[in-house]
Coordinates of C-alpha atoms in Angstrom, one line a residue:
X20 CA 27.0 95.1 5.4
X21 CA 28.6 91.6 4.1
X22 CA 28.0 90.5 7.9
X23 CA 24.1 91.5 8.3
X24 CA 24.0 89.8 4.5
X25 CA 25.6 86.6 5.7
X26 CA 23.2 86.2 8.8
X27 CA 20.2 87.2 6.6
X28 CA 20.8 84.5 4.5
X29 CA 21.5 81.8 6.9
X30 CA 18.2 83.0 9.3
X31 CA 16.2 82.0 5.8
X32 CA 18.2 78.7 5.3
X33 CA 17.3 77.5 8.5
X34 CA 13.4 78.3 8.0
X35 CA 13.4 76.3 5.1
X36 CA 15.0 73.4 6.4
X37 CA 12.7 73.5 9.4
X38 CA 9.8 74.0 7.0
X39 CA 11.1 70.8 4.9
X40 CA 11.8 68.9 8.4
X41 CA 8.4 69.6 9.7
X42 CA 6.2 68.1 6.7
X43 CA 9.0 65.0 6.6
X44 CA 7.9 64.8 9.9
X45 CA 3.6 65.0 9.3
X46 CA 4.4 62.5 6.1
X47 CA 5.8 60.2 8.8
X48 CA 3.5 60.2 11.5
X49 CA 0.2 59.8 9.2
X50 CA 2.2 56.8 7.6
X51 CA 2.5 55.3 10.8
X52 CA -0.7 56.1 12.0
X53 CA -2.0 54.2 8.9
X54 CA -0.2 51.4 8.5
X55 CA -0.6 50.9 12.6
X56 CA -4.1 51.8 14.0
X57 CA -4.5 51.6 17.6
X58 CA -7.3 48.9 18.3
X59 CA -8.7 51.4 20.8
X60 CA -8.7 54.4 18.3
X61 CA -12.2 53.8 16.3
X62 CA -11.8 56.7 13.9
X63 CA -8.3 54.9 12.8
X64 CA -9.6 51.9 11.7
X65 CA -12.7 53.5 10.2
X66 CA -9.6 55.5 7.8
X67 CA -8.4 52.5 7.3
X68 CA -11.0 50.2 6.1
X69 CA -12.3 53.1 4.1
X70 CA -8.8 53.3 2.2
X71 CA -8.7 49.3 1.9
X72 CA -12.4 49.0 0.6
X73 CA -15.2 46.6 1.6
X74 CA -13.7 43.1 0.8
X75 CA -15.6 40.7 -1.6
X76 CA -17.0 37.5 0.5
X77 CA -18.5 34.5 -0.9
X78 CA -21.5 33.1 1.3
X79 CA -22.1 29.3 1.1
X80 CA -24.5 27.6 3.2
X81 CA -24.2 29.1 6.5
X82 CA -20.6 30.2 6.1
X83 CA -19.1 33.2 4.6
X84 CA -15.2 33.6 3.7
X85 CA -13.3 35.9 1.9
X86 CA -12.9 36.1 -2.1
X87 CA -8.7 36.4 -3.0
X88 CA -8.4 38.0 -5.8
X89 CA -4.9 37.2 -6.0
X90 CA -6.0 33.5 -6.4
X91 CA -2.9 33.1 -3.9
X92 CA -5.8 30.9 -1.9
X93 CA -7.4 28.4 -3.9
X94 CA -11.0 28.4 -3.8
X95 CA -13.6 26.9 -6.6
X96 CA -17.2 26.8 -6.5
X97 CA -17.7 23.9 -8.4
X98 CA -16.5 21.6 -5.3
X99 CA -19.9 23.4 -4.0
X100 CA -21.5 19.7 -4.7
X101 CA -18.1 18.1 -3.0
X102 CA -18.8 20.1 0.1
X103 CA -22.3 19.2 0.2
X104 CA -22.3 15.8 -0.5
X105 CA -19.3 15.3 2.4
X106 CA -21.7 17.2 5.0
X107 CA -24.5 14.7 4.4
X108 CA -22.6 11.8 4.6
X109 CA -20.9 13.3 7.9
X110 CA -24.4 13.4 9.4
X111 CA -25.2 10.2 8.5
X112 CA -21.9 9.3 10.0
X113 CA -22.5 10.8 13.3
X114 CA -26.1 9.2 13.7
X115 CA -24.4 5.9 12.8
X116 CA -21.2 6.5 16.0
X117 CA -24.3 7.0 18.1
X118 CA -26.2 3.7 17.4
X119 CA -22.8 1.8 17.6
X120 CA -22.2 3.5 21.0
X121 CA -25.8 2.6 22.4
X122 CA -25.3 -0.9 20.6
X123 CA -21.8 -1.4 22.6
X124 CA -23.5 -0.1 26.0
X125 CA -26.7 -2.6 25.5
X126 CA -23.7 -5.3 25.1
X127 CA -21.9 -4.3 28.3
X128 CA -24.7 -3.6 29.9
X129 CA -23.9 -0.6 31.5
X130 CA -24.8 3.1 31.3
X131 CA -22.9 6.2 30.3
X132 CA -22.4 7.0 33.7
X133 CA -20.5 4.0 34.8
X134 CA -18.7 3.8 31.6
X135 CA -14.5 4.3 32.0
X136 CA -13.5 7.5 30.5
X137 CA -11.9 5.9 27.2
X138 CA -15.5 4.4 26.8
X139 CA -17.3 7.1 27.0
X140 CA -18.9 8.6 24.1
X141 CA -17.1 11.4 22.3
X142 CA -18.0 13.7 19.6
X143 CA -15.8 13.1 16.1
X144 CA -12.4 14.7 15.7
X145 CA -12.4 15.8 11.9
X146 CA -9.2 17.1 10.2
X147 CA -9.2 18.4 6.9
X148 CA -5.7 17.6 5.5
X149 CA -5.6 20.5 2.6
X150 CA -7.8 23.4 4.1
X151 CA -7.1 26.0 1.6
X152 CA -9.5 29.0 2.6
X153 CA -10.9 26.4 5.3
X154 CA -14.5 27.3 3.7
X155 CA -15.0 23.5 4.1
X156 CA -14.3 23.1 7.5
X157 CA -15.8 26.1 8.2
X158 CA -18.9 24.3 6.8
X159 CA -18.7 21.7 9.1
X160 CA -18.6 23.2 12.5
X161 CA -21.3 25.8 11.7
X162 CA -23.7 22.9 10.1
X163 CA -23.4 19.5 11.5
X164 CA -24.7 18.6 14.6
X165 CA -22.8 16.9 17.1
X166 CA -18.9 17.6 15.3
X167 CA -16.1 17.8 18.1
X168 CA -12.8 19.7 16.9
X169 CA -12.6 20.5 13.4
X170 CA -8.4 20.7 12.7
X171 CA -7.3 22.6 9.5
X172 CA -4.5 21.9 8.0
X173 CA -2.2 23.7 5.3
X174 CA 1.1 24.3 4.2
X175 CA 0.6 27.5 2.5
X176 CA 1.1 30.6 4.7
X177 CA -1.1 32.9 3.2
X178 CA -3.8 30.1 3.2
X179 CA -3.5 29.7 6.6
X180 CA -3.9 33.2 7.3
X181 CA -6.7 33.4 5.1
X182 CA -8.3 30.2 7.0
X183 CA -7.8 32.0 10.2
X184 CA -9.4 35.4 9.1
X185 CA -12.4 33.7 7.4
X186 CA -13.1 31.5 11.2
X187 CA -12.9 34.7 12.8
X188 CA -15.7 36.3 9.9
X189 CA -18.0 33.1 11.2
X190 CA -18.2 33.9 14.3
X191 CA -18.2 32.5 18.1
X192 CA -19.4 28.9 17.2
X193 CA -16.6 28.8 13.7
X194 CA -13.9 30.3 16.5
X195 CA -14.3 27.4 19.3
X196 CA -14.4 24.7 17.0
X197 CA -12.0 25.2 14.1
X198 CA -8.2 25.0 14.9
X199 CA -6.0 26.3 11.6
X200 CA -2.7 24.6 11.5
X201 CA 0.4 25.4 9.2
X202 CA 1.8 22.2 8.8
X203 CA 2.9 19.7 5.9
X204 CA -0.5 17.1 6.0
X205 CA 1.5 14.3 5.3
X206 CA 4.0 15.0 8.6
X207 CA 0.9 15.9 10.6
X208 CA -1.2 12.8 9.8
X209 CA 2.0 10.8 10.8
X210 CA 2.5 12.5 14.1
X211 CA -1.1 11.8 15.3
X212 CA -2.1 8.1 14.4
X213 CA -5.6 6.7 14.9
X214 CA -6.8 10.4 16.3
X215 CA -9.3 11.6 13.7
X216 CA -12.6 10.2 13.6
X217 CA -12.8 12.1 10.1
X218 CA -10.2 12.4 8.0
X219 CA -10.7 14.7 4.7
X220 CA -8.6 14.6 1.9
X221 CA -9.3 16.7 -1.5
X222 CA -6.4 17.7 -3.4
X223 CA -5.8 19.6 -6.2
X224 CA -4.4 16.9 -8.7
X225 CA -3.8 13.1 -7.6
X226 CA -4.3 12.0 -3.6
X227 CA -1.6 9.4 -3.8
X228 CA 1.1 11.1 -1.9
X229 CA -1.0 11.5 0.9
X230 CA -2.7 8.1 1.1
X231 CA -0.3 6.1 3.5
X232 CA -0.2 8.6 6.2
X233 CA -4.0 9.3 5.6
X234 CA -4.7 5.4 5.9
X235 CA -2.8 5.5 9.5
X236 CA -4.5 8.9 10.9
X237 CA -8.1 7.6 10.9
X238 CA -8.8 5.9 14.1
X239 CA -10.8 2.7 14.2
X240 CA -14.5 2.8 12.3
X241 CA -13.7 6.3 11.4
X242 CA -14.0 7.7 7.6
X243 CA -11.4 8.3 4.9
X244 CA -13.0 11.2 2.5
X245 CA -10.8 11.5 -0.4
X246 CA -11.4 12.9 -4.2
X247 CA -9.0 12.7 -7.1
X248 CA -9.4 15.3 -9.9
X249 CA -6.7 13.6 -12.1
X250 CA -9.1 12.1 -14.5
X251 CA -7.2 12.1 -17.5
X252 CA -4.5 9.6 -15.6
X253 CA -7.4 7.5 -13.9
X254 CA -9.5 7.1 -16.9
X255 CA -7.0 6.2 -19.3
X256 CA -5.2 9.1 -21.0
X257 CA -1.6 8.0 -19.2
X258 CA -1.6 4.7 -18.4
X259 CA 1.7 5.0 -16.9
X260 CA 1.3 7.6 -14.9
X261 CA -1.6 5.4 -13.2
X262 CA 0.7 2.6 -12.9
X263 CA 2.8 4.8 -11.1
X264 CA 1.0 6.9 -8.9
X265 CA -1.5 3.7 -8.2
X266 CA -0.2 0.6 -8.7
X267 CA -2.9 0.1 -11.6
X268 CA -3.4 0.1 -15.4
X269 CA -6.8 1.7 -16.5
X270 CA -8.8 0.9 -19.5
X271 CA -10.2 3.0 -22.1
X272 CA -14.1 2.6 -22.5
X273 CA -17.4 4.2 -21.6
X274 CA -17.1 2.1 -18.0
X275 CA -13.5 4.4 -17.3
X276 CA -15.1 7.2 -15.1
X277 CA -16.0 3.8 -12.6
X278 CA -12.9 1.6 -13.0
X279 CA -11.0 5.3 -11.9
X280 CA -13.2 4.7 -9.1
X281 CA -12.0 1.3 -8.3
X282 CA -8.5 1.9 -8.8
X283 CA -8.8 4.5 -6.1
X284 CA -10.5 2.2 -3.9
X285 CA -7.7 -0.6 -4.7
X286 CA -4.7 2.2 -4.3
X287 CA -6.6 3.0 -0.2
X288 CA -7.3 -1.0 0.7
X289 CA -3.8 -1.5 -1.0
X290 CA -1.6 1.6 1.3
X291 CA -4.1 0.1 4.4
X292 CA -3.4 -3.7 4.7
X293 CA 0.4 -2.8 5.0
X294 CA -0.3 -1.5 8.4
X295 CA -3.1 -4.6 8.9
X296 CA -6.0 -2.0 8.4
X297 CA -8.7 -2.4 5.3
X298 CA -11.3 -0.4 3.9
X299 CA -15.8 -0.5 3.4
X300 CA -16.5 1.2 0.9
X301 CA -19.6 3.7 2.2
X302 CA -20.2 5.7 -1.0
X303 CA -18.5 6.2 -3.8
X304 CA -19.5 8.6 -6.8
X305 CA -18.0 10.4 -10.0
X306 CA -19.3 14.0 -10.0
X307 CA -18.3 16.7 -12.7
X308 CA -14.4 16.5 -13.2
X309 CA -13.4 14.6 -10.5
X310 CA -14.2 11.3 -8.2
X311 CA -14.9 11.3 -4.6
X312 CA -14.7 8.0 -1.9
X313 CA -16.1 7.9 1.5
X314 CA -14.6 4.4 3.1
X315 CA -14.6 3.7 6.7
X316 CA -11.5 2.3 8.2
X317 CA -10.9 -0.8 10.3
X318 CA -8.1 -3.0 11.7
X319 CA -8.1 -6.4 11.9
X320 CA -4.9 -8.9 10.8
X321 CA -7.0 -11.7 10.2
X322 CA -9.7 -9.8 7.7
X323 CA -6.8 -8.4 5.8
X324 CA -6.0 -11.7 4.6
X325 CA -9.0 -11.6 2.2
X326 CA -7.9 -8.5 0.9
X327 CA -7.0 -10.3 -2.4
X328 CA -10.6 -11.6 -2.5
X329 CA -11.7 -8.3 -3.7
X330 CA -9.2 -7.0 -6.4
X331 CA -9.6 -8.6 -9.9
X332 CA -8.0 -7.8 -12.9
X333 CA -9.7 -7.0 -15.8
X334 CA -9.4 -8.4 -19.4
X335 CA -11.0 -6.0 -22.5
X336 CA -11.6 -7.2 -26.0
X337 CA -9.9 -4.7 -28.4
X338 CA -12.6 -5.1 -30.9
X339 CA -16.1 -5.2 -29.5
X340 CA -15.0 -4.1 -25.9
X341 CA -16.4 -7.3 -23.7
X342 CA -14.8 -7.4 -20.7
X343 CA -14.2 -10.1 -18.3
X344 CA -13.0 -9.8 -14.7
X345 CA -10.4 -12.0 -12.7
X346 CA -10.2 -12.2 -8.8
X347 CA -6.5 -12.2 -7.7
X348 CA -7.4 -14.9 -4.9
X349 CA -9.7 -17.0 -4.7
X350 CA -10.9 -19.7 -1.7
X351 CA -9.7 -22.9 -1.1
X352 CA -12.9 -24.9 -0.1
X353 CA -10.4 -27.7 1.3
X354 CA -9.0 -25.3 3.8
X355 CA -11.4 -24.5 7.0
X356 CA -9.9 -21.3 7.8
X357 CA -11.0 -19.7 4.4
X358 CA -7.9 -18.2 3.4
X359 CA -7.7 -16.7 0.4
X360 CA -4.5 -17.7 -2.0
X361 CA -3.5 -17.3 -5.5
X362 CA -6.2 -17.9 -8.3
X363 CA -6.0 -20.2 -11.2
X364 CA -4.9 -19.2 -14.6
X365 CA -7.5 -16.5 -16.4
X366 CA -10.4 -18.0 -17.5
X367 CA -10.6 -16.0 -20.6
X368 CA -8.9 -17.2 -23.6
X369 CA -6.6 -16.2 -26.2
X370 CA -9.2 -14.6 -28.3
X371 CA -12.4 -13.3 -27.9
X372 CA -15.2 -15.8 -28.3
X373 CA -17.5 -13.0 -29.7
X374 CA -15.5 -11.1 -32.5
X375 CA -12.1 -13.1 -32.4
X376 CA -10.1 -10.0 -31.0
X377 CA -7.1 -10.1 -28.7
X378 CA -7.8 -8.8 -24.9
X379 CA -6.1 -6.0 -23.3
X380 CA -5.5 -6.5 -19.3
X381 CA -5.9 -3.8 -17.1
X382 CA -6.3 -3.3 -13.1
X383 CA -6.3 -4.6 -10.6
X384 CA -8.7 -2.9 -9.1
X385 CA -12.0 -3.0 -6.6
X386 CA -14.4 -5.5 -7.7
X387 CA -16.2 -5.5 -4.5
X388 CA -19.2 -3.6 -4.1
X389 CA -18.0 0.2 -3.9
X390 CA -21.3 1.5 -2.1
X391 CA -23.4 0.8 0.7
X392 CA -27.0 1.0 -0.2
X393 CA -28.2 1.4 3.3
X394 CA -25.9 4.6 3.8
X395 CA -26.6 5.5 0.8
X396 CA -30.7 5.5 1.2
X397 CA -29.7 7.3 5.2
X398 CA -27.8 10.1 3.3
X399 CA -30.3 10.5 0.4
X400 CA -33.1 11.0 3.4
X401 CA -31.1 13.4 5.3
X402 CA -30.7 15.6 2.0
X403 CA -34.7 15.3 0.8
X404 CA -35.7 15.9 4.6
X405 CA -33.3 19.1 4.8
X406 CA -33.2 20.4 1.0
X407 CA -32.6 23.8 2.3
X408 CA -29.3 23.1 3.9
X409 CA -27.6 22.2 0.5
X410 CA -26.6 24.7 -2.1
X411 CA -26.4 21.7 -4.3
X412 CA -29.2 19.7 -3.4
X413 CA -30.5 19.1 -7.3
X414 CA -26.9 18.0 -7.9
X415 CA -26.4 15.2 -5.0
X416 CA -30.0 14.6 -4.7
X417 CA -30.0 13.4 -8.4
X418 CA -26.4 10.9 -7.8
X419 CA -27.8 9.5 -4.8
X420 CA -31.3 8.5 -5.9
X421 CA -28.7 6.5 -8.6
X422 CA -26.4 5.9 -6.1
X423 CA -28.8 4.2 -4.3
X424 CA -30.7 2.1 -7.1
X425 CA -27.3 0.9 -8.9
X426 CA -26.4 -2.8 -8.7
X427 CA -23.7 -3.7 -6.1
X428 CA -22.2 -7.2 -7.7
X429 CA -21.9 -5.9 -11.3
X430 CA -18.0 -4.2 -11.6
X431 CA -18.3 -1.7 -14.6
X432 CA -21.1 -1.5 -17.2
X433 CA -21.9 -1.5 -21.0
X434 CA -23.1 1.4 -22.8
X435 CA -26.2 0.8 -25.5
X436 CA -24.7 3.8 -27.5
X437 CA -21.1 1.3 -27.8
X438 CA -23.1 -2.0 -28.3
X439 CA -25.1 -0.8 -30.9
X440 CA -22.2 1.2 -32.4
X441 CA -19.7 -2.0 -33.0
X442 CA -23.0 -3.7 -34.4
X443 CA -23.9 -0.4 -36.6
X444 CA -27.5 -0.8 -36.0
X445 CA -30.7 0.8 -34.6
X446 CA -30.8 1.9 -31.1
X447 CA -33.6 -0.4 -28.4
X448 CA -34.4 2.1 -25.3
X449 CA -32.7 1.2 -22.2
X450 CA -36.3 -0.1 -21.4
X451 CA -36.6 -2.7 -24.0
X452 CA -33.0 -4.0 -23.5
X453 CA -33.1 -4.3 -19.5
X454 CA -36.3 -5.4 -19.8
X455 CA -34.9 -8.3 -22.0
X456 CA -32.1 -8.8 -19.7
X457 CA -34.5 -9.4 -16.4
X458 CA -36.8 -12.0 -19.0
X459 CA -33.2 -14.1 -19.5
X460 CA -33.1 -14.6 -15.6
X461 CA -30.5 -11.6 -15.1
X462 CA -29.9 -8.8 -12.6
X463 CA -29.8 -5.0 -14.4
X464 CA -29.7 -1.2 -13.0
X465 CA -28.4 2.0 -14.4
X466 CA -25.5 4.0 -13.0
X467 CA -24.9 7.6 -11.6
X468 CA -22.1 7.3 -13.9
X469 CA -23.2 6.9 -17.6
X470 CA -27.6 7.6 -18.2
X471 CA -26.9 5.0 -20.7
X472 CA -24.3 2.4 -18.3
X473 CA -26.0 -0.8 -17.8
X474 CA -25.0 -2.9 -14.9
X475 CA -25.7 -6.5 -14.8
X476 CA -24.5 -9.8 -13.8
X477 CA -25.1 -11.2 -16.8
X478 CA -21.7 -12.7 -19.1
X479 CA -21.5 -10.8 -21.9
X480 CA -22.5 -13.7 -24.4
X481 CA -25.9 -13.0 -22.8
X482 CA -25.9 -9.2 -23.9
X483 CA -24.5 -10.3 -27.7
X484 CA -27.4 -12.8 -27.8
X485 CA -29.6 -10.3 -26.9
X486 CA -28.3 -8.1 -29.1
X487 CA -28.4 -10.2 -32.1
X488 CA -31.9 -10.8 -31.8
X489 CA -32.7 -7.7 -31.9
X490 CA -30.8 -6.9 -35.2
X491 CA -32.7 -9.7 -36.4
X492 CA -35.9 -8.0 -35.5
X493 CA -33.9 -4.7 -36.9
X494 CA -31.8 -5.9 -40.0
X495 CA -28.5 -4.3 -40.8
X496 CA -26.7 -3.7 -44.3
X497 CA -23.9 -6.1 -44.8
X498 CA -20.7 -4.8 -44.2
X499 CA -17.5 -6.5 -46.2
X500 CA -14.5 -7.2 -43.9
X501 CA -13.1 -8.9 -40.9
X502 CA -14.7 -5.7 -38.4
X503 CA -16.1 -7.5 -35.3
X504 CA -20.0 -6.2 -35.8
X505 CA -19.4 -8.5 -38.5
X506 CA -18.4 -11.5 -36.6
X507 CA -20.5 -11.1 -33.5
X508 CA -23.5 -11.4 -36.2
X509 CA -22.2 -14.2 -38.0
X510 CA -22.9 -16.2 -34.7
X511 CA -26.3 -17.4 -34.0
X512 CA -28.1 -16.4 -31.1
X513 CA -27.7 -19.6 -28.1
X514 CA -30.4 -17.2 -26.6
X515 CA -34.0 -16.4 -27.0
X516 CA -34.4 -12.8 -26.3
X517 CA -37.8 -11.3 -24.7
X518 CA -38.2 -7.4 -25.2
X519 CA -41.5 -7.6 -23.8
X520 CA -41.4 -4.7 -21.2
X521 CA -40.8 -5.5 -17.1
X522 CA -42.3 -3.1 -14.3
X523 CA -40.0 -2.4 -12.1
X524 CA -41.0 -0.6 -8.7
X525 CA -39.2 1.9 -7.7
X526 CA -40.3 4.3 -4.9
X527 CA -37.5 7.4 -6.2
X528 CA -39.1 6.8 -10.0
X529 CA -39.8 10.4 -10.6
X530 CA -37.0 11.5 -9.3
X531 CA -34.2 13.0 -12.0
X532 CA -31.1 10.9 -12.2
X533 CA -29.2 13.3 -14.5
X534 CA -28.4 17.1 -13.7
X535 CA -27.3 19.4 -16.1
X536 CA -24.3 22.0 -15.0
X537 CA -25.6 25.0 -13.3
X538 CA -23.2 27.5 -15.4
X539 CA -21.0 27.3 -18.7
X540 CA -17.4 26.6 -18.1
X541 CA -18.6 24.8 -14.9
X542 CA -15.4 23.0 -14.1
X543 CA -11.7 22.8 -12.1
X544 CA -10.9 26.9 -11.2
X545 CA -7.3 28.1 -11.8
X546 CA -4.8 26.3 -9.5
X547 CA -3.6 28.4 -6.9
X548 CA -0.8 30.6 -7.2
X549 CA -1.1 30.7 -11.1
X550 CA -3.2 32.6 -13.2
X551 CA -5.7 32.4 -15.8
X552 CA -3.6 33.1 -19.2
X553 CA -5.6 36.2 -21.6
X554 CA -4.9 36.3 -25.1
X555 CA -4.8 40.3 -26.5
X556 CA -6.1 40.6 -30.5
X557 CA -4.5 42.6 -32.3
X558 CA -6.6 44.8 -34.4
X559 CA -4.8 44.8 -38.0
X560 CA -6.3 47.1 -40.7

């Protein structure tokens, strides 16, 4: 009885166990099914995209990428006018290798089918340093025209990843031309000097660390396309952070958005002639939050020499803001070769002539011209004839029809609103006082910068004259005190001013200049890696 008991028993253990075995074993096998789909099993990896969920994509221009919600991959959609802006000058830049070319096979008189290999025309190389999602490089190989190899480069794992699963979402055309790479950019551009036709540089923060190998990585004629989102160091907010990071001092004013343009250009010609390579400045514009260059790259020992012919320092009044630049070389006409060497003393004095303020000095940075007018009119072409093509067309459309009317031997600008802020009077409309600067014999244009910047090659004793005949015409209340409206119109005008108003043609008249932001809060996105912080409010009774 205890026997047939004991047997009983055991007989139902061993069911239950097989029982408990058997789902172990079901739980198992659909895990592994799941995690693991066979490639050739269709209803698998219909299960699993079905558990996963369609995934959110983001569709700019012709290409489409992948939205991370984990903000592990940084993407922003403000750089939208970045990205389009660097396509249009890429075009322009490819029409421009193909008129050198036919220029350099006229000279040799030769044709492309007796040229040596090396000669031969090839299609850019383009590398984009810090690729991120790679929606920009993306971008380029689906629409421009004649690229070659587009190499992206990260040293983020998961971006890489995310690069290579958004070329494969493009495409055959995204596939064959797009090469991901996870790499540190600053080893890579080392390891492969002179190979990219393009180089692309847009950080998240300051571009400095990357500049020296960038500088070496661009091969001869090719293009250095940088931005530098740290506006708060370039425009003045940490001097010494600038100092540091770019060899220059910047000065506060309404003209700091351009001089953070110049001390970038300064910082690139600066890391370039220490490998006998300088810089030409193609375009260069300040857009949003953040400053982008486009400078081609050549190397010559005997041009670097007159590097120092176009950095200057810059002295600033600390009362009515006058500035004053100072080339750090100058010619010696007594010298044929046309060296440049040190220049005299600064021709400013120890006080300001106008208000009797100390000056502050700042720089040095590019006083050259930072744009080329005839690239710049090419690119604005390209973008009216194919308006279509750019997400952001108002946007670039509006900095390049500035871009291209903005006066290339002026270095910084006034503002009316500051001029007629240290004299406390009346405002004139930027008609009336440019119109009075062309009637004193002087240059004047507007800026993409500033709708109120004017650039001019007139000294700035022309602009107080001006200005004080125009309080005269417009009287002010007499102010007690040493302030330095007061002493500016103390002084009696050495010039004549004439407000009477000068027609100026201007083909791109009608076009806007000035583009509002598309969205609120249109700015930088959240880093990546970090996340927006939320504040919770507590609801007290």
């Amino acid at each position: 009885m205890t026997l047939a008991l004991c047997f009983s028993r055991s007989g139902l253990l061993n069911r239950r166990i097989n029982h408990l075995a058997n789902q172990v074993l079901r739980l198992h096998l659909a895990f592994s099914s799941s995690a693991s789909p066979s490639p050739s099993d269709p209803s698998s990896s219909s299960a699993a995209a079905a558990a996963t969920g369609p995934q959110t994509t983001i569709r700019e221009g012709k290409a489409e990428i992948f939205l991370d919600e984990s903000n592990s991959v940084f993407y922003n959609k403000a750089q939208v006018n970045n990205r389009d802006i660097s396509i249009a000058v890429l075009r322009s830049f490819i029409l421009k290798r193909h008129e050198e070319y036919a220029t350099r096979s006229r000279k040799a008189g030769t044709k492309d089918t007796t040229l040596s290999e090396h000669a031969k025309y090839k299609e850019p190389k383009v590398l984009e340093a810090l690729a991120a999602s790679g929606l920009r490089a993306i971008r380029y190989a689906v629409e421009v025209d004649g690229i070659g190899e587009v190499t992206a480069v990260d040293n983020n794992e998961a971006a890489v990843e995310a690069c290579k699963k958004n070329i494969q979402h493009n495409g055959s055309l995204a596939s064959s031309k797009v090469v991901p790479h996870h790499a540190d950019a600053r080893v890579y551009m080392l390891t492969h000097p002179k190979e990219f036709d393009v180089v692309d540089l847009d950080p998240y923060g300051s571009p400095a660390a990357f500049l020296d190998s960038a500088v070496q990585c661009v091969a001869d004629g090719g293009i250095l396309m940088c931005s530098a989102t740290d506006m708060a160091v370039l425009a003045g907010g940490n001097a010494e952070v600038c100092f540091s990071k770019y060899g220059s001092y910047p000065l506060r004013g309404k003209h700091c958005h351009e001089m953070a343009l110049r001390i970038l250009l300064a910082c690139i010609e600066s890391h370039a002639i220490r490998h006998k390579r300088y810089i030409v400045p193609i375009i260069s514009v300040h857009m949003d939050f953040y400053i982008r260059v486009f400078v081609r790259i050549f190397t010559s020992a005997s041009t670097v020499k007159s590097s120092p012919l176009k950095l200057a320092h810059v002295y600033q009044c600390t009362g009515c803001n006058s500035f004053h630049l100072q080339n750090i070389g100058r010619i010696n006409s007594k010298d044929e070769r046309n060296i440049a060497v040190p220049n005299f003393c600064p021709t400013v004095p120890e006080v300001c002539s106008e208000c009797g303020h100390k000056f502050v000095m700042g720089g040095p940075i590019w006083s050259a011209p930072i744009h080329d007018k005839k690239w710049a009119t090419s690119v604005l072409s390209d973008i009216l004839a194919l308006r279509e093509a750019y997400p952001a067309y108002p946007k670039i459309s509006s900095i390049l029809t500035s871009v291209s009317e903005e006066l290339l031997e002026a270095p910084l600008f006034v503002s009316l609103h500051s001029l007629c802020a240290i004299l406390k009077c009346t405002n004139p409309t930027m008609v009336m006082l440019q119109s009075a600067i062309r009637n004193a014999g002087y240059q004047v244009s507007g800026s993409h910068v500033d709708p109120l910047a004017l650039k001019t090659d007139a000294p700035m004793s022309v602009i107080w004259d001006i200005m004080r005949c125009w309080v005269k015409l417009h009287p002010v209340k007499h102010r007690p005190g040493n302030h330095p409206g007061n002493v500016i119109l103390s002084q009696e005008p050495k010039l004549q001013a004439n407000f009477s108003k000068v027609l100026v043609a201007s083909v791109t008249r009608k076009s806007p200049r000035f583009m509002p932001n598309p969205e609120k809060y249109w700015g930088p996105g959240t880093k990546a890696g970090r996340h927006p912080k939320t504040f919770q409010m507590n609801n007290r009774n």
